């Protein structure tokens, strides 16, 4: 089973699990995470047989952020785009249901934290469907991500090409 060292983070990709989840209780959520891990890392004929769960972090319906695969290692969440790419999955099928307010607040806060920690530009925040042939993360989460990235981009300082210095000028939405 192949597992590679991450060697730094310079992008983030957001996913959904693509099955409906309605609980925000801790114990059933922990069970869902183990189901995902078993499907990704298990040895049954229908399992993926990967080294670990594909994603680095999971945001549950209650807004809790769970660590999945250690960030020291590349994920297995976007074929051909896992190098330096932090994978975040939200529990739910966002073609059929909407993310909870708690999930969206947690996702936004966590992405903001990661962007600050790793100096990730808004242009390096993706959804799975933007990097691969899939409808992931579902139409409802995709719409949120489109709005959020416009908002984040408007708040980013503009860099002066000649000096590389950030100015106080903000981009217009």
PDB file of C-alpha atoms in Angstrom:
ATOM      1  CA  UNK A   1       0.000   0.000   0.000  1.00  0.00           C
ATOM      2  CA  UNK A   2       1.452   3.231  -1.188  1.00  0.00           C
ATOM      3  CA  UNK A   3       1.735   6.179   1.181  1.00  0.00           C
ATOM      4  CA  UNK A   4       3.818   9.243   0.450  1.00  0.00           C
ATOM      5  CA  UNK A   5       5.097  12.050   2.620  1.00  0.00           C
ATOM      6  CA  UNK A   6       3.146  15.299   2.111  1.00  0.00           C
ATOM      7  CA  UNK A   7       6.166  17.678   2.225  1.00  0.00           C
ATOM      8  CA  UNK A   8       4.056  20.754   2.901  1.00  0.00           C
ATOM      9  CA  UNK A   9       0.581  21.987   2.015  1.00  0.00           C
ATOM     10  CA  UNK A  10      -0.159  24.483  -0.734  1.00  0.00           C
ATOM     11  CA  UNK A  11      -3.755  23.647  -1.676  1.00  0.00           C
ATOM     12  CA  UNK A  12      -7.019  22.442  -0.166  1.00  0.00           C
ATOM     13  CA  UNK A  13      -9.751  20.341  -1.769  1.00  0.00           C
ATOM     14  CA  UNK A  14     -13.283  20.056  -0.334  1.00  0.00           C
ATOM     15  CA  UNK A  15     -15.437  16.914  -0.721  1.00  0.00           C
ATOM     16  CA  UNK A  16     -18.690  15.344   0.497  1.00  0.00           C
ATOM     17  CA  UNK A  17     -19.256  11.706   1.418  1.00  0.00           C
ATOM     18  CA  UNK A  18     -22.134  11.470  -1.104  1.00  0.00           C
ATOM     19  CA  UNK A  19     -24.515   9.641   1.205  1.00  0.00           C
ATOM     20  CA  UNK A  20     -27.116  11.240   3.395  1.00  0.00           C
ATOM     21  CA  UNK A  21     -26.250  11.600   7.046  1.00  0.00           C
ATOM     22  CA  UNK A  22     -28.701  13.195   9.434  1.00  0.00           C
ATOM     23  CA  UNK A  23     -27.152  12.682  12.858  1.00  0.00           C
ATOM     24  CA  UNK A  24     -24.851  15.093  14.594  1.00  0.00           C
ATOM     25  CA  UNK A  25     -24.355  12.836  17.625  1.00  0.00           C
ATOM     26  CA  UNK A  26     -20.766  11.960  18.476  1.00  0.00           C
ATOM     27  CA  UNK A  27     -20.950   8.147  18.684  1.00  0.00           C
ATOM     28  CA  UNK A  28     -22.779   7.507  15.366  1.00  0.00           C
ATOM     29  CA  UNK A  29     -20.454  10.018  13.688  1.00  0.00           C
ATOM     30  CA  UNK A  30     -17.407   8.140  14.984  1.00  0.00           C
ATOM     31  CA  UNK A  31     -18.977   4.988  13.507  1.00  0.00           C
ATOM     32  CA  UNK A  32     -19.384   6.721  10.126  1.00  0.00           C
ATOM     33  CA  UNK A  33     -15.711   7.666  10.168  1.00  0.00           C
ATOM     34  CA  UNK A  34     -14.725   4.082  10.862  1.00  0.00           C
ATOM     35  CA  UNK A  35     -16.978   2.942   7.984  1.00  0.00           C
ATOM     36  CA  UNK A  36     -15.156   5.353   5.669  1.00  0.00           C
ATOM     37  CA  UNK A  37     -11.768   4.183   6.949  1.00  0.00           C
ATOM     38  CA  UNK A  38     -12.746   0.530   6.447  1.00  0.00           C
ATOM     39  CA  UNK A  39     -13.948   1.206   2.883  1.00  0.00           C
ATOM     40  CA  UNK A  40     -10.768   3.123   2.017  1.00  0.00           C
ATOM     41  CA  UNK A  41      -8.193   0.966   3.829  1.00  0.00           C
ATOM     42  CA  UNK A  42      -9.964  -2.401   4.125  1.00  0.00           C
ATOM     43  CA  UNK A  43      -9.082  -5.664   2.443  1.00  0.00           C
ATOM     44  CA  UNK A  44     -12.515  -6.851   1.254  1.00  0.00           C
ATOM     45  CA  UNK A  45     -12.957  -7.131  -2.528  1.00  0.00           C
ATOM     46  CA  UNK A  46     -15.158  -3.992  -2.538  1.00  0.00           C
ATOM     47  CA  UNK A  47     -12.703  -1.908  -0.461  1.00  0.00           C
ATOM     48  CA  UNK A  48     -10.150   0.514  -1.942  1.00  0.00           C
ATOM     49  CA  UNK A  49      -7.135  -1.081  -0.169  1.00  0.00           C
ATOM     50  CA  UNK A  50      -5.470   2.313   0.318  1.00  0.00           C
ATOM     51  CA  UNK A  51      -2.998   2.996   3.140  1.00  0.00           C
ATOM     52  CA  UNK A  52      -5.557   4.918   5.218  1.00  0.00           C
ATOM     53  CA  UNK A  53      -8.705   7.016   4.980  1.00  0.00           C
ATOM     54  CA  UNK A  54      -8.372   9.270   1.900  1.00  0.00           C
ATOM     55  CA  UNK A  55      -9.023  12.630   3.609  1.00  0.00           C
ATOM     56  CA  UNK A  56      -7.010  14.554   6.162  1.00  0.00           C
ATOM     57  CA  UNK A  57      -9.999  16.100   7.951  1.00  0.00           C
ATOM     58  CA  UNK A  58     -13.721  15.421   8.296  1.00  0.00           C
ATOM     59  CA  UNK A  59     -16.381  17.991   9.228  1.00  0.00           C
ATOM     60  CA  UNK A  60     -19.418  16.348  10.808  1.00  0.00           C
ATOM     61  CA  UNK A  61     -23.023  17.582  10.903  1.00  0.00           C
ATOM     62  CA  UNK A  62     -22.460  19.133  14.333  1.00  0.00           C
ATOM     63  CA  UNK A  63     -19.530  21.217  13.076  1.00  0.00           C
ATOM     64  CA  UNK A  64     -16.804  19.163  14.720  1.00  0.00           C
ATOM     65  CA  UNK A  65     -13.565  18.824  12.742  1.00  0.00           C
ATOM     66  CA  UNK A  66     -12.034  15.350  13.020  1.00  0.00           C
ATOM     67  CA  UNK A  67      -8.512  14.434  11.988  1.00  0.00           C
ATOM     68  CA  UNK A  68      -8.525  11.489   9.600  1.00  0.00           C
ATOM     69  CA  UNK A  69      -5.278  10.778   7.696  1.00  0.00           C
ATOM     70  CA  UNK A  70      -2.269  12.441   9.338  1.00  0.00           C
ATOM     71  CA  UNK A  71      -1.309  15.587   7.451  1.00  0.00           C
ATOM     72  CA  UNK A  72       2.286  14.334   7.259  1.00  0.00           C
ATOM     73  CA  UNK A  73       1.111  12.010   4.438  1.00  0.00           C
ATOM     74  CA  UNK A  74      -0.495  12.688   1.069  1.00  0.00           C
ATOM     75  CA  UNK A  75      -4.164  11.876   0.855  1.00  0.00           C
ATOM     76  CA  UNK A  76      -5.906   9.715  -1.732  1.00  0.00           C
ATOM     77  CA  UNK A  77      -8.808  12.079  -2.389  1.00  0.00           C
ATOM     78  CA  UNK A  78      -8.153  13.537  -5.897  1.00  0.00           C
ATOM     79  CA  UNK A  79      -6.529  11.291  -8.482  1.00  0.00           C
ATOM     80  CA  UNK A  80      -3.431  13.002  -9.848  1.00  0.00           C
ATOM     81  CA  UNK A  81      -3.719  15.986  -7.465  1.00  0.00           C
ATOM     82  CA  UNK A  82      -2.844  14.670  -3.986  1.00  0.00           C
ATOM     83  CA  UNK A  83       0.652  16.108  -3.697  1.00  0.00           C
ATOM     84  CA  UNK A  84       0.661  19.022  -1.198  1.00  0.00           C
ATOM     85  CA  UNK A  85      -3.173  18.896  -1.181  1.00  0.00           C
ATOM     86  CA  UNK A  86      -5.106  18.851   2.106  1.00  0.00           C
ATOM     87  CA  UNK A  87      -8.356  16.900   1.742  1.00  0.00           C
ATOM     88  CA  UNK A  88     -11.406  17.962   3.744  1.00  0.00           C
ATOM     89  CA  UNK A  89     -14.658  15.997   3.533  1.00  0.00           C
ATOM     90  CA  UNK A  90     -18.040  17.011   4.934  1.00  0.00           C
ATOM     91  CA  UNK A  91     -20.426  14.259   6.021  1.00  0.00           C
ATOM     92  CA  UNK A  92     -23.542  14.270   3.842  1.00  0.00           C
ATOM     93  CA  UNK A  93     -24.881  14.099   0.294  1.00  0.00           C
ATOM     94  CA  UNK A  94     -25.039  17.709  -0.794  1.00  0.00           C
ATOM     95  CA  UNK A  95     -26.897  17.009  -4.000  1.00  0.00           C
ATOM     96  CA  UNK A  96     -29.829  15.835  -1.827  1.00  0.00           C
ATOM     97  CA  UNK A  97     -29.372  17.706   1.458  1.00  0.00           C
ATOM     98  CA  UNK A  98     -27.792  20.960   2.535  1.00  0.00           C
ATOM     99  CA  UNK A  99     -24.764  21.205   4.786  1.00  0.00           C
ATOM    100  CA  UNK A 100     -25.704  22.311   8.287  1.00  0.00           C
ATOM    101  CA  UNK A 101     -24.919  25.840   9.411  1.00  0.00           C
ATOM    102  CA  UNK A 102     -22.495  24.306  11.918  1.00  0.00           C
ATOM    103  CA  UNK A 103     -20.667  22.476   9.112  1.00  0.00           C
ATOM    104  CA  UNK A 104     -20.331  25.634   7.029  1.00  0.00           C
ATOM    105  CA  UNK A 105     -19.095  27.720   9.949  1.00  0.00           C
ATOM    106  CA  UNK A 106     -16.574  25.011  10.895  1.00  0.00           C
ATOM    107  CA  UNK A 107     -15.428  24.550   7.292  1.00  0.00           C
ATOM    108  CA  UNK A 108     -14.935  28.296   6.788  1.00  0.00           C
ATOM    109  CA  UNK A 109     -13.060  28.666  10.056  1.00  0.00           C
ATOM    110  CA  UNK A 110     -10.888  25.636   9.432  1.00  0.00           C
ATOM    111  CA  UNK A 111     -10.017  26.718   5.885  1.00  0.00           C
ATOM    112  CA  UNK A 112      -9.209  30.198   7.220  1.00  0.00           C
ATOM    113  CA  UNK A 113      -6.924  28.678   9.849  1.00  0.00           C
ATOM    114  CA  UNK A 114      -5.199  26.419   7.278  1.00  0.00           C
ATOM    115  CA  UNK A 115      -4.839  29.269   4.776  1.00  0.00           C
ATOM    116  CA  UNK A 116      -3.130  31.398   7.417  1.00  0.00           C
ATOM    117  CA  UNK A 117      -0.941  28.559   8.706  1.00  0.00           C
ATOM    118  CA  UNK A 118       0.250  27.422   5.254  1.00  0.00           C
ATOM    119  CA  UNK A 119      -0.092  30.734   3.303  1.00  0.00           C
ATOM    120  CA  UNK A 120      -2.587  29.211   0.842  1.00  0.00           C
ATOM    121  CA  UNK A 121      -4.090  31.577  -1.718  1.00  0.00           C
ATOM    122  CA  UNK A 122      -7.814  31.437  -2.469  1.00  0.00           C
ATOM    123  CA  UNK A 123      -6.885  30.355  -6.000  1.00  0.00           C
ATOM    124  CA  UNK A 124      -5.551  27.105  -4.466  1.00  0.00           C
ATOM    125  CA  UNK A 125      -8.804  26.137  -2.748  1.00  0.00           C
ATOM    126  CA  UNK A 126     -10.765  23.658  -4.864  1.00  0.00           C
ATOM    127  CA  UNK A 127     -13.697  21.334  -4.791  1.00  0.00           C
ATOM    128  CA  UNK A 128     -13.250  17.761  -5.976  1.00  0.00           C
ATOM    129  CA  UNK A 129     -15.303  18.356  -9.116  1.00  0.00           C
ATOM    130  CA  UNK A 130     -12.994  21.185 -10.166  1.00  0.00           C
ATOM    131  CA  UNK A 131     -10.034  18.795 -10.265  1.00  0.00           C
ATOM    132  CA  UNK A 132     -11.710  15.600 -11.436  1.00  0.00           C
ATOM    133  CA  UNK A 133     -14.681  14.181 -13.318  1.00  0.00           C
ATOM    134  CA  UNK A 134     -17.192  14.090 -10.452  1.00  0.00           C
ATOM    135  CA  UNK A 135     -20.189  15.953  -9.080  1.00  0.00           C
ATOM    136  CA  UNK A 136     -18.492  16.054  -5.652  1.00  0.00           C
ATOM    137  CA  UNK A 137     -19.047  18.023  -3.392  1.00  0.00           C
ATOM    138  CA  UNK A 138     -22.676  18.226  -4.503  1.00  0.00           C
ATOM    139  CA  UNK A 139     -24.559  21.259  -5.778  1.00  0.00           C
ATOM    140  CA  UNK A 140     -25.341  22.759  -2.349  1.00  0.00           C
ATOM    141  CA  UNK A 141     -21.764  22.642  -1.045  1.00  0.00           C
ATOM    142  CA  UNK A 142     -20.397  23.740  -4.441  1.00  0.00           C
ATOM    143  CA  UNK A 143     -22.615  26.837  -4.332  1.00  0.00           C
ATOM    144  CA  UNK A 144     -21.373  27.647  -0.827  1.00  0.00           C
ATOM    145  CA  UNK A 145     -17.738  27.219  -1.882  1.00  0.00           C
ATOM    146  CA  UNK A 146     -18.240  29.504  -4.886  1.00  0.00           C
ATOM    147  CA  UNK A 147     -19.679  32.245  -2.636  1.00  0.00           C
ATOM    148  CA  UNK A 148     -17.060  31.736   0.079  1.00  0.00           C
ATOM    149  CA  UNK A 149     -14.111  31.941  -2.296  1.00  0.00           C
ATOM    150  CA  UNK A 150     -15.436  35.190  -3.788  1.00  0.00           C
ATOM    151  CA  UNK A 151     -15.703  36.609  -0.268  1.00  0.00           C
ATOM    152  CA  UNK A 152     -12.228  35.385   0.737  1.00  0.00           C
ATOM    153  CA  UNK A 153     -10.679  36.712  -2.494  1.00  0.00           C
ATOM    154  CA  UNK A 154     -12.224  40.142  -1.886  1.00  0.00           C
ATOM    155  CA  UNK A 155     -10.526  40.247   1.517  1.00  0.00           C
ATOM    156  CA  UNK A 156      -7.053  39.187   0.288  1.00  0.00           C
ATOM    157  CA  UNK A 157      -4.449  41.928   0.058  1.00  0.00           C
ATOM    158  CA  UNK A 158      -3.281  42.728  -3.459  1.00  0.00           C
ATOM    159  CA  UNK A 159       0.460  42.167  -3.970  1.00  0.00           C
ATOM    160  CA  UNK A 160       2.435  44.845  -5.778  1.00  0.00           C
ATOM    161  CA  UNK A 161       4.280  43.128  -8.677  1.00  0.00           C
ATOM    162  CA  UNK A 162       7.372  45.359  -8.502  1.00  0.00           C
ATOM    163  CA  UNK A 163       8.083  44.851  -4.816  1.00  0.00           C
ATOM    164  CA  UNK A 164       5.995  41.834  -3.853  1.00  0.00           C
ATOM    165  CA  UNK A 165       4.718  43.873  -0.911  1.00  0.00           C
ATOM    166  CA  UNK A 166       1.098  43.488   0.146  1.00  0.00           C
ATOM    167  CA  UNK A 167      -0.910  46.691   0.160  1.00  0.00           C
ATOM    168  CA  UNK A 168      -4.002  47.672   2.075  1.00  0.00           C
ATOM    169  CA  UNK A 169      -6.005  47.693  -1.165  1.00  0.00           C
ATOM    170  CA  UNK A 170      -8.686  45.019  -1.226  1.00  0.00           C
ATOM    171  CA  UNK A 171     -10.169  43.405  -4.304  1.00  0.00           C
ATOM    172  CA  UNK A 172     -13.744  44.248  -5.131  1.00  0.00           C
ATOM    173  CA  UNK A 173     -16.254  41.354  -5.120  1.00  0.00           C
TER     174      UNK A 173
END
